[in-house]
Amino acid sequence: MPDSPHRPGPHSGYGPGELLALDRAHVWHPYGPMPGRTDPLIVESASGVRLRLAEPVHGQRELIDGMSSWWSAIHGYNHPVLNEAAHGQLERMSHVMFGGLTHEPAVRLATRLVEITPEPLRHVFLCDSGSVSVEVAVKMCLQYWRSVGRPAKQRLLTWRGGYHGDTWQPMSVCDPEGGMHELWSGVLPRQIFAEAPPAEFDESYAADLRDLVARHADELAAVIVEPVVQGAGGMRFHSPGYLRVLRAACDEHGVLLIFDEIATGFGRTGALFAAELAGVSPDVMCLGKALTGGYLTMAATLCTSRVAEGISLGEVPVLAHGPTFMGNPLASAVACASIDLLLGQDWQQEVKRLEAGLREGLAEAEGLPGVKDVRVLGAIGVVQLDHEVDMAAATEAAVRAGVWLRPFRDLVYTMPPYVTGDGDLARVCRAVCAAVRAG
Ligand SMILES: *Cc1c(COP(=O)(O)O)cnc(C)c1O
């Protein structure tokens, strides 16, 4: 391919076999054993919606990315606008500490986030990763109640089937059964769990939610949920009506409401933020993943003036959190460029186009043996099986079809970059079906 947009990197001197041996010996991978038991694919570069492999695997040298690198690469890879933002900022400064110093990229990003998120979110804490943003959100809420003289309000309420990250507090509100953190159930702070939300609005489930909030109000600091789409906890969708129920119950009983929009933010569900689908605002909101268009690690915790002022009235009037790389200028500059790129185009139309393509392309999966459910919302397509997927077989089938997918549990799913063309999207859907047949 003489016109390939992929450029070779600096030569490491490692051949593919050597690289895999060193990887296996020294490098942890997500949710993996040590040493590793399966060989990851070696990616040499990425451009547009394609990952270029170091060598052909099952006859494929390039794979269409059906995962957006876990929800993040919404504009695809090696995007000229994001590259330019990164280069420009790199030449000014990659990082400076945020204690006692500030800079335009972080101020611009925070201001932009306040502008585009629902009212009355007004203050922004920029941190390193989604899990940390959830830690910060929880700390804000617990500290708020401490500051206003209600220190007993320390627990969290959520519903089953959620995922909020892998550090300690987030783990305590992940799905307690069958999830990735079951091992820790006896060690983590004990939170209050409602049943997983049904897909359609169900009045008796709503009544249970109201009742749980009311009954535990004295010990509850906050309710924390992923609005409308539960991601890594099971790729389930639910009625936005439940978010209105939670908002009303929290207001009535004096409990704060946290929306974890780390996966749903920046258009993935068809709304810029899933909170908009319900027409309600949280007191605290977490953003991450697509925040920098998948370029750099950064997340944000937004809160209302009520929460911020409450904290500032306390005996300890500061929020004692300050990661080394807080407000990182490089990530902030790319995040600003990614948001401008998104909002500067008819992104709603693009997500609708992907939604229609996923519905059409995944319809075939409904008739396949072992399929329990096929569901599509925005640029998210999910095939749920009636059995645990054979990950190795399913992944191989997708790779043979020229697509990168990462099935888990009983799920084969895709959330492609918004720039995926119709032909590539059809190919992603065919690969999902191939993975379902194989898995
Ligand atoms: C991925 C995710 C997180 C954790 O973010 P990390 O950047 O992986 O720490 C938290 N909440 C939700 C909803 C997520 O999808």
Short mmCIF file of C-alpha atoms and ligand atoms in Angstrom, two decimals:
data_model
loop_
_atom_site.label_atom_id
_atom_site.label_comp_id
_atom_site.label_asym_id
_atom_site.label_seq_id
_atom_site.Cartn_x
_atom_site.Cartn_y
_atom_site.Cartn_z
CA MET A 1 0.00 0.00 0.00
CA PRO A 2 2.16 2.90 -1.21
CA ASP A 3 -0.38 5.54 -0.11
CA SER A 4 -0.94 4.10 3.32
CA PRO A 5 -1.63 6.84 5.89
CA HIS A 6 0.11 4.65 8.45
CA ARG A 7 3.68 5.59 9.22
CA PRO A 8 6.14 3.17 10.74
CA GLY A 9 7.29 4.06 14.23
CA PRO A 10 10.81 4.33 15.50
CA HIS A 11 12.35 0.92 15.06
CA SER A 12 12.51 -0.92 18.35
CA GLY A 13 14.68 -3.71 17.10
CA TYR A 14 12.23 -6.28 18.47
CA GLY A 15 10.72 -8.75 16.06
CA PRO A 16 7.08 -9.71 16.63
CA GLY A 17 7.98 -12.98 18.35
CA GLU A 18 10.38 -11.26 20.72
CA LEU A 19 7.89 -8.50 21.46
CA LEU A 20 5.22 -11.02 22.42
CA ALA A 21 7.63 -12.96 24.62
CA LEU A 22 8.63 -9.78 26.50
CA ASP A 23 4.99 -8.68 26.70
CA ARG A 24 4.04 -12.01 28.21
CA ALA A 25 6.91 -11.89 30.70
CA HIS A 26 6.60 -8.32 31.93
CA VAL A 27 3.44 -6.49 30.93
CA TRP A 28 0.04 -6.63 32.61
CA HIS A 29 -2.98 -6.32 30.35
CA PRO A 30 -6.52 -5.38 31.40
CA TYR A 31 -8.12 -8.07 33.57
CA GLY A 32 -5.29 -10.40 32.66
CA PRO A 33 -3.16 -13.02 34.39
CA MET A 34 0.61 -12.76 34.76
CA PRO A 35 2.27 -14.15 32.81
CA GLY A 36 -0.23 -13.71 29.99
CA ARG A 37 -1.88 -16.80 28.58
CA THR A 38 -3.04 -15.50 25.20
CA ASP A 39 -1.10 -13.50 22.65
CA PRO A 40 -2.42 -9.99 22.07
CA LEU A 41 -2.28 -8.61 18.53
CA ILE A 42 0.56 -6.17 17.94
CA VAL A 43 -0.67 -2.83 16.61
CA GLU A 44 1.92 -0.89 14.66
CA SER A 45 -0.13 2.22 13.96
CA ALA A 46 -3.71 3.37 13.57
CA SER A 47 -5.39 5.75 11.16
CA GLY A 48 -9.01 6.60 10.44
CA VAL A 49 -11.00 3.60 11.68
CA ARG A 50 -8.20 1.12 10.99
CA LEU A 51 -5.65 -0.54 13.23
CA ARG A 52 -2.57 -1.67 11.35
CA LEU A 53 -1.02 -4.86 12.69
CA ALA A 54 2.71 -5.55 12.79
CA GLU A 55 2.14 -8.66 10.72
CA PRO A 56 -0.85 -10.32 9.09
CA VAL A 57 -3.11 -12.27 11.46
CA HIS A 58 -5.62 -14.70 9.93
CA GLY A 59 -4.90 -13.07 6.61
CA GLN A 60 -5.55 -9.50 7.83
CA ARG A 61 -2.95 -6.77 8.14
CA GLU A 62 -5.52 -4.07 8.98
CA LEU A 63 -8.58 -4.29 11.17
CA ILE A 64 -11.54 -1.92 11.35
CA ASP A 65 -11.87 -0.90 14.98
CA GLY A 66 -15.37 -1.78 16.16
CA MET A 67 -14.64 -0.71 19.75
CA SER A 68 -13.39 2.89 19.42
CA SER A 69 -10.69 1.71 21.84
CA TRP A 70 -13.33 1.26 24.56
CA TRP A 71 -15.66 4.17 23.70
CA SER A 72 -12.91 6.74 23.37
CA ALA A 73 -11.71 7.18 19.75
CA ILE A 74 -14.91 8.80 18.45
CA HIS A 75 -13.14 10.63 15.60
CA GLY A 76 -10.97 7.69 14.62
CA TYR A 77 -7.18 7.60 14.81
CA ASN A 78 -4.45 9.92 13.58
CA HIS A 79 -6.94 12.72 13.00
CA PRO A 80 -5.26 15.81 11.49
CA VAL A 81 -7.17 18.25 13.72
CA LEU A 82 -6.37 16.42 16.94
CA ASN A 83 -2.78 15.84 15.81
CA GLU A 84 -2.38 19.55 15.22
CA ALA A 85 -3.81 20.41 18.63
CA ALA A 86 -1.39 17.96 20.26
CA HIS A 87 1.65 19.19 18.30
CA GLY A 88 0.82 22.83 18.95
CA GLN A 89 0.45 22.29 22.68
CA LEU A 90 3.51 20.02 22.86
CA GLU A 91 5.65 22.86 21.54
CA ARG A 92 4.34 25.22 24.23
CA MET A 93 4.34 22.77 27.16
CA SER A 94 3.29 19.22 27.68
CA HIS A 95 2.69 19.59 31.39
CA VAL A 96 3.11 21.89 34.35
CA MET A 97 1.86 21.33 37.86
CA PHE A 98 -1.60 22.69 38.60
CA GLY A 99 -0.99 23.70 42.22
CA GLY A 100 -0.54 27.47 42.22
CA LEU A 101 -0.35 27.56 38.41
CA THR A 102 -2.98 27.62 35.71
CA HIS A 103 -3.02 27.70 31.92
CA GLU A 104 -5.30 28.37 29.01
CA PRO A 105 -5.95 24.77 27.85
CA ALA A 106 -7.39 23.68 31.21
CA VAL A 107 -9.39 26.88 31.68
CA ARG A 108 -10.74 26.65 28.14
CA LEU A 109 -11.67 22.99 28.60
CA ALA A 110 -13.39 23.51 31.95
CA THR A 111 -15.36 26.47 30.58
CA ARG A 112 -16.34 24.49 27.51
CA LEU A 113 -17.51 21.55 29.63
CA VAL A 114 -19.66 23.83 31.77
CA GLU A 115 -21.18 25.31 28.59
CA ILE A 116 -22.10 21.97 27.02
CA THR A 117 -23.21 19.93 30.06
CA PRO A 118 -26.66 20.36 31.63
CA GLU A 119 -27.33 23.30 33.98
CA PRO A 120 -26.52 23.84 36.82
CA LEU A 121 -23.17 22.01 36.66
CA ARG A 122 -20.63 24.78 37.06
CA HIS A 123 -17.33 23.63 38.52
CA VAL A 124 -14.82 21.20 37.04
CA PHE A 125 -12.16 18.92 38.53
CA LEU A 126 -9.82 17.66 35.79
CA CYS A 127 -8.11 14.39 36.66
CA ASP A 128 -6.31 11.46 35.09
CA SER A 129 -8.80 8.69 34.49
CA GLY A 130 -12.44 7.72 34.74
CA SER A 131 -11.99 5.75 37.93
CA VAL A 132 -10.28 8.70 39.61
CA SER A 133 -13.10 11.00 38.50
CA VAL A 134 -15.54 8.66 40.27
CA GLU A 135 -13.35 8.71 43.41
CA VAL A 136 -13.45 12.51 43.27
CA ALA A 137 -17.23 12.52 42.76
CA VAL A 138 -17.74 10.29 45.80
CA LYS A 139 -15.35 12.35 47.90
CA MET A 140 -17.20 15.53 46.91
CA CYS A 141 -20.52 14.07 48.01
CA LEU A 142 -19.31 12.61 51.31
CA GLN A 143 -17.47 15.81 52.11
CA TYR A 144 -20.49 17.93 51.24
CA TRP A 145 -22.59 16.16 53.88
CA ARG A 146 -19.79 16.31 56.41
CA SER A 147 -19.42 20.04 55.83
CA VAL A 148 -23.11 20.76 56.27
CA GLY A 149 -23.24 18.80 59.53
CA ARG A 150 -24.55 15.41 58.32
CA PRO A 151 -21.45 13.19 58.66
CA ALA A 152 -23.55 10.00 58.91
CA LYS A 153 -24.43 10.32 55.23
CA GLN A 154 -21.57 8.20 53.88
CA ARG A 155 -23.10 5.41 51.85
CA LEU A 156 -23.95 5.15 48.19
CA LEU A 157 -26.95 3.68 46.43
CA THR A 158 -26.84 2.28 42.90
CA TRP A 159 -28.53 -0.40 40.85
CA ARG A 160 -27.09 -3.75 39.94
CA GLY A 161 -25.43 -4.29 36.59
CA GLY A 162 -23.34 -1.12 36.75
CA TYR A 163 -19.68 -0.40 36.14
CA HIS A 164 -17.85 2.62 37.56
CA GLY A 165 -14.17 1.71 37.36
CA ASP A 166 -11.54 -0.39 39.07
CA THR A 167 -10.24 1.66 42.00
CA TRP A 168 -11.68 1.11 45.46
CA GLN A 169 -14.79 3.31 45.72
CA PRO A 170 -15.83 2.68 42.12
CA MET A 171 -15.47 -1.08 42.68
CA SER A 172 -17.90 -0.85 45.60
CA VAL A 173 -20.67 0.34 43.27
CA CYS A 174 -19.92 -2.03 40.38
CA ASP A 175 -22.27 -4.96 39.90
CA PRO A 176 -21.69 -7.04 43.04
CA GLU A 177 -22.44 -10.37 41.34
CA GLY A 178 -20.93 -11.87 38.25
CA GLY A 179 -19.01 -8.65 37.74
CA MET A 180 -15.27 -8.23 37.67
CA HIS A 181 -15.00 -7.33 41.34
CA GLU A 182 -16.96 -10.06 43.07
CA LEU A 183 -13.76 -11.24 44.71
CA TRP A 184 -13.74 -8.10 46.86
CA SER A 185 -17.33 -8.16 48.03
CA GLY A 186 -16.37 -8.76 51.67
CA VAL A 187 -13.67 -6.09 51.75
CA LEU A 188 -15.22 -3.15 49.92
CA PRO A 189 -17.42 -0.53 51.57
CA ARG A 190 -20.94 -2.00 51.66
CA GLN A 191 -23.25 0.01 49.46
CA ILE A 192 -26.99 -0.24 48.83
CA PHE A 193 -28.13 -1.96 45.66
CA ALA A 194 -31.43 -1.81 43.84
CA GLU A 195 -32.21 -4.52 41.31
CA ALA A 196 -30.91 -3.85 37.79
CA PRO A 197 -33.22 -1.43 35.97
CA PRO A 198 -35.67 -3.01 33.51
CA ALA A 199 -35.42 -1.85 29.89
CA GLU A 200 -38.94 -0.43 29.82
CA PHE A 201 -40.44 1.84 32.44
CA ASP A 202 -42.02 -0.25 35.17
CA GLU A 203 -44.00 1.54 37.88
CA SER A 204 -43.36 -1.07 40.57
CA TYR A 205 -39.59 -0.93 39.96
CA ALA A 206 -39.80 2.88 40.17
CA ALA A 207 -41.66 2.56 43.46
CA ASP A 208 -38.90 0.28 44.78
CA LEU A 209 -36.29 2.87 43.84
CA ARG A 210 -38.20 5.64 45.64
CA ASP A 211 -38.63 3.41 48.65
CA LEU A 212 -34.94 2.50 48.86
CA VAL A 213 -33.87 6.14 48.70
CA ALA A 214 -36.43 7.11 51.34
CA ARG A 215 -35.55 4.25 53.67
CA HIS A 216 -31.78 4.88 53.56
CA ALA A 217 -31.85 8.68 53.27
CA ASP A 218 -30.19 9.22 56.66
CA GLU A 219 -27.10 7.25 55.68
CA LEU A 220 -27.03 8.04 51.95
CA ALA A 221 -24.54 10.58 50.61
CA ALA A 222 -25.45 9.99 46.97
CA VAL A 223 -27.08 7.83 44.37
CA ILE A 224 -24.65 6.98 41.57
CA VAL A 225 -25.74 5.52 38.23
CA GLU A 226 -24.79 5.33 34.59
CA PRO A 227 -27.67 7.09 32.84
CA VAL A 228 -29.59 5.12 30.16
CA VAL A 229 -26.74 2.75 29.22
CA GLN A 230 -24.94 0.42 31.63
CA GLY A 231 -21.67 -0.25 29.86
CA ALA A 232 -19.03 -2.71 31.04
CA GLY A 233 -21.44 -4.13 33.65
CA GLY A 234 -23.53 -5.77 30.92
CA MET A 235 -24.34 -3.38 28.04
CA ARG A 236 -27.94 -2.94 29.16
CA PHE A 237 -30.24 -0.02 28.26
CA HIS A 238 -33.01 1.34 30.48
CA SER A 239 -35.82 3.84 30.34
CA PRO A 240 -34.71 7.45 30.99
CA GLY A 241 -37.83 7.66 33.16
CA TYR A 242 -35.91 6.03 36.01
CA LEU A 243 -33.51 8.97 36.06
CA ARG A 244 -36.44 11.33 36.64
CA VAL A 245 -37.60 9.06 39.47
CA LEU A 246 -34.14 9.16 41.04
CA ARG A 247 -33.86 12.93 40.65
CA ALA A 248 -37.22 13.46 42.38
CA ALA A 249 -36.46 10.96 45.16
CA CYS A 250 -33.03 12.49 45.79
CA ASP A 251 -34.52 15.98 45.97
CA GLU A 252 -37.29 14.89 48.28
CA HIS A 253 -35.01 13.05 50.70
CA GLY A 254 -31.85 15.15 50.61
CA VAL A 255 -29.52 12.85 48.70
CA LEU A 256 -27.06 13.91 45.98
CA LEU A 257 -27.23 12.39 42.49
CA ILE A 258 -24.13 11.41 40.51
CA PHE A 259 -24.34 10.55 36.81
CA ASP A 260 -21.38 8.57 35.55
CA GLU A 261 -21.34 9.59 31.87
CA ILE A 262 -17.82 8.31 31.26
CA ALA A 263 -19.11 5.90 28.59
CA THR A 264 -22.27 7.71 27.46
CA GLY A 265 -20.88 11.25 27.15
CA PHE A 266 -20.07 13.05 23.90
CA GLY A 267 -22.90 11.78 21.74
CA ARG A 268 -22.65 8.00 21.96
CA THR A 269 -26.36 7.49 22.82
CA GLY A 270 -27.61 10.05 20.29
CA ALA A 271 -27.78 12.84 22.89
CA LEU A 272 -24.65 14.80 23.75
CA PHE A 273 -25.06 13.54 27.32
CA ALA A 274 -27.48 10.78 28.29
CA ALA A 275 -28.89 13.02 31.05
CA GLU A 276 -30.55 15.00 28.26
CA LEU A 277 -32.61 11.96 27.28
CA ALA A 278 -34.25 12.20 30.71
CA GLY A 279 -34.30 15.99 30.90
CA VAL A 280 -32.72 15.97 34.34
CA SER A 281 -29.39 17.18 35.73
CA PRO A 282 -27.25 15.46 38.31
CA ASP A 283 -25.48 17.25 41.17
CA VAL A 284 -22.21 15.67 40.09
CA MET A 285 -21.22 14.29 36.68
CA CYS A 286 -18.24 12.19 35.62
CA LEU A 287 -16.80 12.39 32.10
CA GLY A 288 -13.89 10.51 30.57
CA LYS A 289 -13.25 8.07 27.73
CA ALA A 290 -14.21 10.16 24.63
CA LEU A 291 -13.22 13.41 26.38
CA THR A 292 -9.90 13.60 24.51
CA GLY A 293 -11.15 11.76 21.43
CA GLY A 294 -9.18 8.75 22.65
CA TYR A 295 -5.81 10.53 22.43
CA LEU A 296 -4.75 10.92 26.04
CA THR A 297 -5.90 9.89 29.45
CA MET A 298 -8.07 12.50 31.12
CA ALA A 299 -11.38 12.66 32.95
CA ALA A 300 -13.49 15.34 34.58
CA THR A 301 -15.80 15.58 37.57
CA LEU A 302 -18.32 18.40 37.35
CA CYS A 303 -20.46 19.64 40.23
CA THR A 304 -23.02 22.31 41.04
CA SER A 305 -22.36 25.47 43.02
CA ARG A 306 -24.43 24.03 45.84
CA VAL A 307 -22.00 21.11 46.21
CA ALA A 308 -18.90 23.28 45.85
CA GLU A 309 -20.14 25.92 48.27
CA GLY A 310 -21.22 23.27 50.76
CA ILE A 311 -17.72 21.84 50.78
CA SER A 312 -16.19 25.28 51.19
CA LEU A 313 -18.34 26.00 54.25
CA GLY A 314 -16.95 23.03 56.14
CA GLU A 315 -14.44 22.75 58.93
CA VAL A 316 -11.95 21.64 56.26
CA PRO A 317 -13.00 24.04 53.51
CA VAL A 318 -11.02 22.48 50.68
CA LEU A 319 -11.39 19.43 48.49
CA ALA A 320 -8.29 17.45 49.41
CA HIS A 321 -7.55 15.92 46.04
CA GLY A 322 -4.81 16.97 43.62
CA PRO A 323 -3.28 14.45 41.26
CA THR A 324 0.19 15.19 39.87
CA PHE A 325 -1.11 15.41 36.33
CA MET A 326 -4.25 17.37 37.20
CA GLY A 327 -5.40 19.59 34.34
CA ASN A 328 -2.68 18.26 32.03
CA PRO A 329 -2.27 20.89 29.28
CA LEU A 330 -1.61 18.42 26.47
CA ALA A 331 -4.74 16.38 27.24
CA SER A 332 -6.77 19.56 27.80
CA ALA A 333 -5.76 21.02 24.44
CA VAL A 334 -6.67 17.82 22.61
CA ALA A 335 -9.95 17.55 24.54
CA CYS A 336 -10.89 21.11 23.47
CA ALA A 337 -10.08 20.24 19.85
CA SER A 338 -12.07 17.01 20.07
CA ILE A 339 -15.13 18.79 21.46
CA ASP A 340 -14.90 21.51 18.79
CA LEU A 341 -14.52 18.86 16.11
CA LEU A 342 -17.59 17.02 17.39
CA LEU A 343 -19.81 20.06 17.78
CA GLY A 344 -18.57 21.65 14.56
CA GLN A 345 -20.27 18.93 12.51
CA ASP A 346 -23.74 17.43 12.35
CA TRP A 347 -22.75 14.72 14.82
CA GLN A 348 -26.37 13.86 15.61
CA GLN A 349 -26.88 12.94 11.97
CA GLU A 350 -23.74 10.78 12.04
CA VAL A 351 -24.84 8.93 15.16
CA LYS A 352 -28.32 8.43 13.64
CA ARG A 353 -26.68 7.06 10.50
CA LEU A 354 -24.67 4.60 12.59
CA GLU A 355 -27.76 3.66 14.59
CA ALA A 356 -29.67 2.86 11.37
CA GLY A 357 -26.70 0.91 9.98
CA LEU A 358 -26.33 -1.10 13.18
CA ARG A 359 -30.07 -1.91 13.25
CA GLU A 360 -29.95 -3.08 9.67
CA GLY A 361 -26.65 -4.95 9.94
CA LEU A 362 -27.40 -6.66 13.26
CA ALA A 363 -30.93 -7.74 12.31
CA GLU A 364 -29.37 -10.90 10.91
CA ALA A 365 -28.08 -11.80 14.40
CA GLU A 366 -31.63 -12.10 15.73
CA GLY A 367 -32.09 -15.35 13.85
CA LEU A 368 -28.82 -16.94 14.89
CA PRO A 369 -28.75 -19.87 17.31
CA GLY A 370 -27.77 -18.97 20.88
CA VAL A 371 -28.83 -15.33 20.56
CA LYS A 372 -30.93 -14.02 23.45
CA ASP A 373 -31.26 -10.36 22.51
CA VAL A 374 -30.12 -7.81 19.93
CA ARG A 375 -30.28 -4.15 20.92
CA VAL A 376 -29.12 -0.88 19.40
CA LEU A 377 -29.07 2.63 20.86
CA GLY A 378 -27.24 5.49 19.17
CA ALA A 379 -23.86 4.24 18.00
CA ILE A 380 -23.96 1.17 20.27
CA GLY A 381 -24.87 -2.29 18.97
CA VAL A 382 -25.17 -5.28 21.29
CA VAL A 383 -25.80 -8.97 20.71
CA GLN A 384 -26.44 -10.87 23.94
CA LEU A 385 -26.06 -14.64 23.85
CA ASP A 386 -27.71 -17.26 26.03
CA HIS A 387 -24.26 -18.53 27.02
CA GLU A 388 -20.78 -17.30 27.91
CA VAL A 389 -19.02 -16.30 24.70
CA ASP A 390 -15.94 -18.28 23.67
CA MET A 391 -13.76 -15.20 23.55
CA ALA A 392 -10.88 -16.70 21.59
CA ALA A 393 -13.14 -18.19 18.91
CA ALA A 394 -15.33 -15.09 18.66
CA THR A 395 -12.35 -12.73 18.43
CA GLU A 396 -10.71 -14.88 15.77
CA ALA A 397 -13.90 -14.94 13.69
CA ALA A 398 -14.10 -11.13 13.86
CA VAL A 399 -10.43 -10.78 12.89
CA ARG A 400 -10.96 -13.10 9.92
CA ALA A 401 -13.77 -10.74 8.91
CA GLY A 402 -11.31 -7.82 9.16
CA VAL A 403 -12.69 -6.27 12.34
CA TRP A 404 -11.45 -5.74 15.88
CA LEU A 405 -14.02 -6.67 18.54
CA ARG A 406 -13.57 -7.48 22.22
CA PRO A 407 -16.49 -9.63 23.39
CA PHE A 408 -16.97 -10.35 27.09
CA ARG A 409 -19.22 -12.50 29.26
CA ASP A 410 -22.33 -13.22 27.14
CA LEU A 411 -21.88 -10.17 24.91
CA VAL A 412 -20.62 -9.44 21.42
CA TYR A 413 -20.94 -5.71 20.93
CA THR A 414 -19.65 -2.72 18.99
CA MET A 415 -19.44 1.03 19.48
CA PRO A 416 -17.64 2.18 16.32
CA PRO A 417 -15.95 5.55 15.79
CA TYR A 418 -18.47 8.14 14.52
CA VAL A 419 -16.41 8.50 11.32
CA THR A 420 -17.03 4.87 10.31
CA GLY A 421 -18.33 4.84 6.72
CA ASP A 422 -21.38 2.83 5.69
CA GLY A 423 -19.33 0.11 3.97
CA ASP A 424 -17.04 -0.32 6.97
CA LEU A 425 -20.03 -0.33 9.31
CA ALA A 426 -21.66 -3.13 7.31
CA ARG A 427 -18.41 -5.03 7.65
CA VAL A 428 -18.39 -4.48 11.42
CA CYS A 429 -21.93 -5.88 11.60
CA ARG A 430 -20.96 -8.92 9.52
CA ALA A 431 -18.04 -9.49 11.88
CA VAL A 432 -20.33 -9.26 14.92
CA CYS A 433 -22.54 -11.94 13.34
CA ALA A 434 -19.48 -14.08 12.51
CA ALA A 435 -18.27 -13.74 16.11
CA VAL A 436 -21.72 -14.73 17.39
CA ARG A 437 -21.74 -17.83 15.17
CA ALA A 438 -18.24 -18.80 16.34
CA GLY A 439 -18.70 -17.92 20.01
C1 LIG B 1 -14.64 3.03 31.73
C2 LIG B 1 -15.55 3.52 32.75
C3 LIG B 1 -15.08 3.96 34.00
C4 LIG B 1 -13.61 3.90 34.39
O1 LIG B 1 -12.83 4.73 33.60
P1 LIG B 1 -11.24 4.44 33.51
O2 LIG B 1 -10.72 5.58 32.67
O3 LIG B 1 -11.10 3.11 32.85
O4 LIG B 1 -10.72 4.46 34.89
C5 LIG B 1 -16.00 4.42 34.92
N1 LIG B 1 -17.31 4.47 34.63
C6 LIG B 1 -17.80 4.07 33.43
C7 LIG B 1 -19.26 4.18 33.17
C8 LIG B 1 -16.95 3.57 32.47
O5 LIG B 1 -17.43 3.15 31.30
#
